[in-house]
Short mmCIF file of C-alpha atoms and ligand atoms in Angstrom, two decimals:
data_model
loop_
_atom_site.label_atom_id
_atom_site.label_comp_id
_atom_site.label_asym_id
_atom_site.label_seq_id
_atom_site.Cartn_x
_atom_site.Cartn_y
_atom_site.Cartn_z
CA UNK A 1 301.28 80.00 19.43
CA UNK A 2 300.59 83.12 17.31
CA UNK A 3 297.87 85.48 18.60
CA UNK A 4 294.47 84.53 17.31
CA UNK A 5 295.22 80.82 17.03
CA UNK A 6 292.18 78.84 17.98
CA UNK A 7 292.28 76.39 20.84
CA UNK A 8 289.49 74.11 21.87
CA UNK A 9 286.74 75.70 23.85
CA UNK A 10 287.01 78.95 21.89
CA UNK A 11 288.53 81.25 24.42
CA UNK A 12 286.48 84.35 25.04
CA UNK A 13 287.86 87.84 24.78
CA UNK A 14 286.53 88.86 28.19
CA UNK A 15 288.73 89.05 31.23
CA UNK A 16 286.71 86.86 33.59
CA UNK A 17 288.09 83.64 32.09
CA UNK A 18 291.60 84.63 33.12
CA UNK A 19 290.40 84.09 36.69
CA UNK A 20 289.26 80.50 36.24
CA UNK A 21 290.14 78.16 39.08
CA UNK A 22 291.58 74.79 38.13
CA UNK A 23 288.23 73.14 38.92
CA UNK A 24 286.27 75.59 36.82
CA UNK A 25 288.65 75.28 33.86
CA UNK A 26 288.53 71.50 34.01
CA UNK A 27 284.76 71.17 34.40
CA UNK A 28 284.08 73.82 31.75
CA UNK A 29 286.38 72.00 29.30
CA UNK A 30 284.50 68.75 30.01
CA UNK A 31 281.17 70.42 29.29
CA UNK A 32 282.34 72.33 26.22
CA UNK A 33 282.09 75.79 27.79
CA UNK A 34 284.58 78.56 27.09
CA UNK A 35 287.97 78.42 28.81
CA UNK A 36 291.20 80.44 28.64
CA UNK A 37 293.31 77.36 27.75
CA UNK A 38 293.09 73.59 28.08
CA UNK A 39 293.54 72.10 31.57
CA UNK A 40 296.25 69.44 31.96
CA UNK A 41 296.71 66.20 33.90
CA UNK A 42 298.29 62.83 33.12
CA UNK A 43 297.01 59.30 33.37
CA UNK A 44 299.08 57.35 35.92
CA UNK A 45 300.49 60.64 37.17
CA UNK A 46 300.98 59.05 40.60
CA UNK A 47 303.38 56.19 40.14
CA UNK A 48 306.78 54.72 39.95
CA UNK A 49 308.41 57.42 37.77
CA UNK A 50 308.20 59.71 40.86
CA UNK A 51 310.93 59.11 43.49
CA UNK A 52 308.52 60.43 46.17
CA UNK A 53 306.00 57.74 45.18
CA UNK A 54 308.61 55.00 45.48
CA UNK A 55 309.49 56.29 48.94
CA UNK A 56 305.89 56.49 50.18
CA UNK A 57 305.18 53.03 48.74
CA UNK A 58 308.22 51.37 50.24
CA UNK A 59 307.64 48.78 52.93
CA UNK A 60 303.99 48.08 52.09
CA UNK A 61 302.30 46.07 49.36
CA UNK A 62 300.42 47.89 46.63
CA UNK A 63 297.03 46.91 48.07
CA UNK A 64 298.10 47.99 51.56
CA UNK A 65 298.97 51.40 50.10
CA UNK A 66 295.54 51.56 48.45
CA UNK A 67 293.81 50.79 51.78
CA UNK A 68 295.88 53.15 53.93
CA UNK A 69 293.90 56.40 53.75
CA UNK A 70 296.70 58.80 54.78
CA UNK A 71 299.24 57.15 52.49
CA UNK A 72 296.86 57.05 49.52
CA UNK A 73 295.96 60.73 50.03
CA UNK A 74 299.66 61.63 50.15
CA UNK A 75 300.40 59.68 46.94
CA UNK A 76 297.39 61.20 45.14
CA UNK A 77 298.59 64.73 45.97
CA UNK A 78 302.27 64.20 45.05
CA UNK A 79 301.90 64.99 41.33
CA UNK A 80 300.07 68.23 42.10
CA UNK A 81 303.05 69.50 44.10
CA UNK A 82 305.87 67.87 42.14
CA UNK A 83 304.94 68.08 38.46
CA UNK A 84 302.27 70.78 38.20
CA UNK A 85 299.35 68.66 37.10
CA UNK A 86 295.98 70.47 37.34
CA UNK A 87 293.73 67.64 38.49
CA UNK A 88 294.15 64.98 41.15
CA UNK A 89 293.12 61.38 40.52
CA UNK A 90 292.36 59.02 43.35
CA UNK A 91 295.33 56.72 44.03
CA UNK A 92 293.92 53.23 43.74
CA UNK A 93 293.67 50.58 41.04
CA UNK A 94 290.91 49.34 38.78
CA UNK A 95 291.06 46.02 40.68
CA UNK A 96 290.39 47.43 44.14
CA UNK A 97 286.58 47.05 43.88
CA UNK A 98 287.06 43.58 42.40
CA UNK A 99 289.02 42.58 45.49
CA UNK A 100 285.93 43.89 47.31
CA UNK A 101 283.82 41.42 45.29
CA UNK A 102 285.68 38.64 47.08
CA UNK A 103 288.19 37.77 44.33
CA UNK A 104 291.67 37.04 45.74
CA UNK A 105 293.96 39.26 43.65
CA UNK A 106 297.61 40.07 44.28
CA UNK A 107 299.81 42.61 42.49
CA UNK A 108 303.22 41.68 41.11
CA UNK A 109 303.18 44.49 39.97
CA UNK A 110 300.13 43.90 37.72
CA UNK A 111 296.98 42.11 38.93
CA UNK A 112 297.36 38.33 39.30
CA UNK A 113 294.89 35.58 40.27
CA UNK A 114 296.08 32.21 41.48
CA UNK A 115 292.92 30.66 40.01
CA UNK A 116 291.65 32.47 36.90
CA UNK A 117 287.93 33.14 36.95
CA UNK A 118 286.48 30.72 34.39
CA UNK A 119 283.61 28.71 35.94
CA UNK A 120 279.92 29.53 36.44
CA UNK A 121 280.38 28.83 40.16
CA UNK A 122 283.11 31.49 40.41
CA UNK A 123 280.94 34.03 38.57
CA UNK A 124 277.95 33.19 40.80
CA UNK A 125 280.10 33.65 43.91
CA UNK A 126 280.99 37.27 43.05
CA UNK A 127 279.75 39.76 45.59
CA UNK A 128 279.50 43.36 44.48
CA UNK A 129 276.29 44.89 45.61
CA UNK A 130 277.67 47.60 47.80
CA UNK A 131 281.14 49.08 47.20
CA UNK A 132 280.66 51.43 50.18
CA UNK A 133 280.60 48.41 52.48
CA UNK A 134 283.17 46.36 50.53
CA UNK A 135 285.87 49.02 49.96
CA UNK A 136 284.96 51.87 52.37
CA UNK A 137 288.50 53.24 52.35
CA UNK A 138 288.13 54.38 48.70
CA UNK A 139 285.41 56.82 49.73
CA UNK A 140 287.32 57.96 52.80
CA UNK A 141 290.29 58.78 50.56
CA UNK A 142 288.06 60.73 48.17
CA UNK A 143 286.45 62.64 51.05
CA UNK A 144 289.84 63.54 52.52
CA UNK A 145 291.17 64.60 49.09
CA UNK A 146 288.15 66.77 48.39
CA UNK A 147 288.75 68.56 51.68
CA UNK A 148 292.47 68.95 51.00
CA UNK A 149 291.80 70.39 47.53
CA UNK A 150 288.94 72.73 48.45
CA UNK A 151 290.98 75.85 49.25
CA UNK A 152 292.91 75.73 45.95
CA UNK A 153 289.85 74.62 43.93
CA UNK A 154 291.59 71.68 42.26
CA UNK A 155 289.40 69.11 40.51
CA UNK A 156 289.27 65.59 41.92
CA UNK A 157 288.80 62.62 39.61
CA UNK A 158 287.44 59.22 40.48
CA UNK A 159 287.79 56.26 38.14
CA UNK A 160 286.86 52.68 37.45
CA UNK A 161 288.04 49.94 35.13
CA UNK A 162 285.56 48.99 32.41
CA UNK A 163 283.91 45.56 32.54
CA UNK A 164 285.71 44.19 29.46
CA UNK A 165 289.16 45.12 30.78
CA UNK A 166 288.43 43.81 34.28
CA UNK A 167 287.06 40.56 32.81
CA UNK A 168 290.08 40.19 30.50
CA UNK A 169 292.43 40.05 33.51
CA UNK A 170 290.08 37.95 35.64
CA UNK A 171 289.60 35.28 32.99
CA UNK A 172 293.27 35.29 31.94
CA UNK A 173 294.50 35.40 35.55
CA UNK A 174 297.15 38.03 34.72
CA UNK A 175 298.18 40.65 32.18
CA UNK A 176 298.70 39.45 28.62
CA UNK A 177 299.34 40.79 25.12
CA UNK A 178 296.42 39.00 23.50
CA UNK A 179 294.10 38.01 26.37
CA UNK A 180 293.25 34.77 24.55
CA UNK A 181 291.30 33.25 27.45
CA UNK A 182 288.49 35.82 27.41
CA UNK A 183 288.23 35.51 23.63
CA UNK A 184 287.89 31.74 23.97
CA UNK A 185 285.14 32.34 26.53
CA UNK A 186 283.46 34.81 24.16
CA UNK A 187 283.21 32.15 21.43
CA UNK A 188 282.92 29.03 23.59
CA UNK A 189 280.79 30.14 26.54
CA UNK A 190 279.16 33.44 25.57
CA UNK A 191 276.46 33.19 28.23
CA UNK A 192 279.03 32.87 30.99
CA UNK A 193 280.88 35.92 29.70
CA UNK A 194 277.62 37.86 29.39
CA UNK A 195 276.87 37.12 33.04
CA UNK A 196 280.36 38.12 34.15
CA UNK A 197 280.19 41.41 32.22
CA UNK A 198 276.70 42.14 33.57
CA UNK A 199 277.89 41.73 37.16
CA UNK A 200 280.96 43.88 36.57
CA UNK A 201 278.78 46.53 34.89
CA UNK A 202 276.40 46.65 37.89
CA UNK A 203 279.34 46.95 40.27
CA UNK A 204 280.95 49.70 38.16
CA UNK A 205 277.80 51.83 38.14
CA UNK A 206 277.43 51.56 41.93
CA UNK A 207 281.14 52.22 42.41
CA UNK A 208 281.26 55.37 40.23
CA UNK A 209 278.09 56.82 41.71
CA UNK A 210 279.44 56.30 45.22
CA UNK A 211 282.70 58.01 44.20
CA UNK A 212 280.82 61.11 43.04
CA UNK A 213 278.82 61.13 46.27
CA UNK A 214 282.10 60.90 48.20
CA UNK A 215 283.53 63.97 46.43
CA UNK A 216 284.80 63.18 42.91
CA UNK A 217 284.09 66.11 40.54
CA UNK A 218 284.36 63.91 37.45
CA UNK A 219 285.00 60.24 36.70
CA UNK A 220 287.01 58.36 34.08
CA UNK A 221 286.31 54.85 32.84
CA UNK A 222 289.43 52.96 31.68
CA UNK A 223 288.93 50.31 28.98
CA UNK A 224 292.53 49.44 28.26
CA UNK A 225 291.93 46.16 26.43
CA UNK A 226 288.62 46.61 24.57
CA UNK A 227 290.65 47.57 21.51
CA UNK A 228 291.62 43.91 21.11
CA UNK A 229 288.16 43.24 19.64
CA UNK A 230 287.02 43.64 16.04
CA UNK A 231 284.54 46.47 15.42
CA UNK A 232 281.59 44.04 15.31
CA UNK A 233 282.60 42.28 18.54
CA UNK A 234 283.25 45.64 20.16
CA UNK A 235 279.72 46.78 19.29
CA UNK A 236 278.25 43.62 20.75
CA UNK A 237 280.36 43.15 23.89
CA UNK A 238 281.75 46.55 24.86
CA UNK A 239 279.64 49.44 23.56
CA UNK A 240 276.48 48.43 25.50
CA UNK A 241 278.48 48.27 28.76
CA UNK A 242 279.79 51.80 28.17
CA UNK A 243 276.33 53.08 27.25
CA UNK A 244 274.80 51.62 30.40
CA UNK A 245 277.55 52.87 32.69
CA UNK A 246 277.45 56.41 31.22
CA UNK A 247 273.64 56.59 31.35
CA UNK A 248 273.37 55.26 34.88
CA UNK A 249 276.24 57.39 36.22
CA UNK A 250 274.85 60.54 34.58
CA UNK A 251 272.32 60.95 37.40
CA UNK A 252 275.25 61.98 39.59
CA UNK A 253 275.79 65.08 37.39
CA UNK A 254 279.57 64.63 37.25
CA UNK A 255 281.25 64.77 33.81
CA UNK A 256 282.13 61.35 32.42
CA UNK A 257 285.43 60.68 30.62
CA UNK A 258 285.76 57.50 28.53
CA UNK A 259 289.22 56.13 27.70
CA UNK A 260 289.70 53.16 25.38
CA UNK A 261 293.26 52.27 24.38
CA UNK A 262 293.89 51.09 20.79
CA UNK A 263 290.56 52.45 19.67
CA UNK A 264 291.41 53.79 16.21
CA UNK A 265 289.15 51.18 14.55
CA UNK A 266 286.13 51.99 16.75
CA UNK A 267 286.26 55.81 16.96
CA UNK A 268 282.59 56.39 15.96
CA UNK A 269 281.54 53.95 18.70
CA UNK A 270 283.37 56.01 21.34
CA UNK A 271 281.03 58.86 20.49
CA UNK A 272 277.87 56.74 20.75
CA UNK A 273 278.21 56.33 24.50
CA UNK A 274 276.98 59.71 25.76
CA UNK A 275 280.34 60.38 27.50
CA UNK A 276 281.06 64.09 28.02
CA UNK A 277 284.74 63.59 27.14
CA UNK A 278 286.44 60.96 24.96
CA UNK A 279 290.08 60.30 25.81
CA UNK A 280 292.10 59.23 22.78
CA UNK A 281 295.37 57.39 22.47
CA UNK A 282 298.15 58.61 20.17
CA UNK A 283 297.30 56.32 17.26
CA UNK A 284 294.37 58.51 16.22
CA UNK A 285 294.66 61.82 14.38
CA UNK A 286 293.34 64.29 16.94
CA UNK A 287 292.54 66.93 14.32
CA UNK A 288 290.36 64.57 12.28
CA UNK A 289 288.46 63.31 15.31
CA UNK A 290 287.98 66.89 16.54
CA UNK A 291 286.52 67.89 13.15
CA UNK A 292 284.23 64.91 12.88
CA UNK A 293 283.03 64.38 16.46
CA UNK A 294 284.20 67.33 18.53
CA UNK A 295 281.13 69.55 18.22
CA UNK A 296 279.14 67.43 20.69
CA UNK A 297 281.86 65.86 22.82
CA UNK A 298 285.04 67.20 24.42
CA UNK A 299 288.34 65.42 23.79
CA UNK A 300 291.24 64.40 26.04
CA UNK A 301 294.75 63.41 25.05
CA UNK A 302 296.72 62.33 23.23
CA UNK A 303 300.52 62.52 23.49
CA UNK A 304 302.47 59.26 23.26
CA UNK A 305 303.84 58.82 26.84
CA UNK A 306 307.26 58.01 25.34
CA UNK A 307 307.40 61.54 23.88
CA UNK A 308 308.03 62.85 27.42
CA UNK A 309 311.62 61.67 26.90
CA UNK A 310 312.09 64.50 24.36
CA UNK A 311 313.82 67.81 25.24
CA UNK A 312 311.47 70.37 26.91
CA UNK A 313 311.19 72.61 23.85
CA UNK A 314 310.06 69.68 21.71
CA UNK A 315 307.48 68.73 24.33
CA UNK A 316 306.23 72.34 24.30
CA UNK A 317 305.91 72.20 20.52
CA UNK A 318 303.89 68.99 20.73
CA UNK A 319 301.60 70.50 23.35
CA UNK A 320 300.97 73.43 21.04
CA UNK A 321 300.32 71.06 18.12
CA UNK A 322 297.84 69.08 20.23
CA UNK A 323 296.00 72.23 21.32
CA UNK A 324 295.74 73.37 17.71
CA UNK A 325 294.64 69.94 16.49
CA UNK A 326 291.88 69.84 19.09
CA UNK A 327 290.68 73.39 18.29
CA UNK A 328 287.57 72.31 16.36
CA UNK A 329 286.34 70.40 19.42
CA UNK A 330 284.03 72.06 21.94
CA UNK A 331 286.60 71.38 24.67
CA UNK A 332 290.03 69.76 25.16
CA UNK A 333 291.90 68.40 28.18
CA UNK A 334 295.63 67.95 27.63
CA UNK A 335 296.76 64.48 28.63
CA UNK A 336 298.77 61.52 27.40
CA UNK A 337 297.39 58.79 25.15
CA UNK A 338 298.05 56.27 27.94
CA UNK A 339 299.61 56.33 31.40
CA UNK A 340 303.03 57.59 32.50
CA UNK A 341 305.57 54.77 32.29
CA UNK A 342 307.88 53.84 35.19
CA UNK A 343 310.80 55.17 33.11
CA UNK A 344 309.08 58.49 32.24
CA UNK A 345 311.45 61.40 33.09
CA UNK A 346 310.02 63.69 35.80
CA UNK A 347 311.43 66.64 33.83
CA UNK A 348 309.40 65.60 30.80
CA UNK A 349 306.19 65.57 32.85
CA UNK A 350 306.97 69.05 34.19
CA UNK A 351 307.70 70.32 30.70
CA UNK A 352 304.32 68.98 29.57
CA UNK A 353 302.30 70.75 32.28
CA UNK A 354 304.34 73.97 31.97
CA UNK A 355 303.75 74.06 28.24
CA UNK A 356 300.01 73.74 28.89
CA UNK A 357 300.13 76.77 31.18
CA UNK A 358 302.09 78.60 28.50
CA UNK A 359 299.06 78.36 26.22
CA UNK A 360 297.29 80.87 28.47
CA UNK A 361 295.95 84.06 27.02
CA UNK A 362 296.47 83.19 23.38
CA UNK A 363 293.16 84.82 22.52
O1 1CP B 401 304.39 48.77 41.95
C1 1CP B 401 303.50 49.65 42.06
O2 1CP B 401 303.68 50.70 42.66
C2 1CP B 401 302.15 49.34 41.49
C3 1CP B 401 301.99 49.95 40.16
C4 1CP B 401 300.56 50.42 39.98
C5 1CP B 401 300.08 51.73 40.17
C6 1CP B 401 300.85 52.95 40.56
C7 1CP B 401 299.47 49.59 39.65
C8 1CP B 401 299.47 48.14 39.45
N1 1CP B 401 298.34 50.41 39.61
C9 1CP B 401 298.68 51.70 39.92
C10 1CP B 401 297.78 52.85 40.05
C11 1CP B 401 296.71 53.03 39.06
N2 1CP B 401 296.26 52.09 38.18
C12 1CP B 401 295.94 54.20 38.90
C13 1CP B 401 296.12 55.40 39.84
C14 1CP B 401 295.90 56.74 39.48
C15 1CP B 401 296.85 57.38 38.46
O3 1CP B 401 296.54 57.33 37.26
O4 1CP B 401 297.81 58.02 38.88
C16 1CP B 401 295.04 53.96 37.86
C17 1CP B 401 294.01 54.90 37.27
C18 1CP B 401 295.26 52.63 37.42
C19 1CP B 401 294.47 51.98 36.38
C20 1CP B 401 294.86 50.65 35.85
N3 1CP B 401 295.45 49.59 36.48
C21 1CP B 401 294.54 50.24 34.53
C22 1CP B 401 293.79 51.07 33.53
C23 1CP B 401 294.59 52.12 32.92
C24 1CP B 401 295.88 51.74 32.23
O5 1CP B 401 296.92 52.20 32.68
O6 1CP B 401 295.82 50.99 31.26
C25 1CP B 401 294.99 48.94 34.35
C26 1CP B 401 294.88 48.07 33.12
C27 1CP B 401 295.57 48.54 35.59
C28 1CP B 401 296.13 47.21 35.88
C29 1CP B 401 297.46 47.33 36.51
N4 1CP B 401 297.62 47.69 37.82
C30 1CP B 401 298.96 47.74 38.12
C31 1CP B 401 299.68 47.40 36.94
C32 1CP B 401 301.18 47.29 36.84
C33 1CP B 401 298.74 47.15 35.94
C34 1CP B 401 299.03 46.75 34.50
C35 1CP B 401 299.26 45.28 34.39
C36 1CP B 401 299.56 44.85 32.97
O7 1CP B 401 300.72 44.98 32.55
O8 1CP B 401 298.66 44.39 32.29
#
């Protein structure tokens, strides 16, 4: 990047920013304060593309790994050591607290229910008042990670699945391309769906607040399937859940990152939630969104995960392009537009984080 090129956060000329710890850089980028360069991490950075993950996971089921505090801590930390990411995200899954609500879910490898959740009785039967009691191990893992990361001042992220995405799997019973069952419920039994979403929203607020109390510096909400809705349906069924979760989690003081996949048709709505950071997928033009919405909200993203198959110098070029595109925004966190894929090359992930560090000191 030529000297003087702007990057998001408007790097200051002073020397003190060169000393930023990883936590400070990350939290400042979330809040739109000056930084020396964008921080970098990757969604699904702990996962099957890493041989060390496959080794640590072997011999136990996915849920067993999520419940085993030492193992989950080890998996969470692997990307920090192995691929140079600059934030650690809790190793868990968006369905862990739903298992805590008493729903029998298995992973093969995605979440699967033997009996999809479609009746009023099943919705009524959902527990979910107290994640600390229902899934205590999540908070033990966060506490242990916060301790492990303290000396190096690395930021720790908690996360939750958004109510629409959780409900889409619960009502369908499994992953799907179209999630037709929840759409049939939306049109055929809207009151039942409203009740389900309300319960999931309550649980999500309690879950995220408890994660911050247990040590998460920031939290990310994943709404992977809300993009299946039309803009009008999205405004009715999804936006209010995001607004409530952001508002009620804000009391914790931790920055809030909102990720919605396939959101190009609802971009203005992403910025009506009060989230500190909006995480974009690769189908949106980062530069345009930065111009239009970036003054008030920081941005995260948005490389296509498949692009990590490119040679390192091409990845570096894309990182530079992303940083320049995001420059009009008050802050930018380098990330993918969705999670690492099982076939993602480890070398590509390393090239991505190294290129981010190479942006240092450009101004
Ligand atoms: O076989 C295995 O090892 C299990 C694979 C796996 C992993 C590593 C699953 C099952 N979940 C996870 C971890 C996970 N999932 C994290 C950990 C932290 C990190 O990012 O490193 C997070 C944040 C998630 C979130 C998640 N799970 C989402 C939302 C984000 C996204 O990627 O879209 C969703 C939709 C899920 C459901 C899920 N869990 C697992 C799979 C394979 C799936 C997808 C199922 C499908 O195809 O629909």
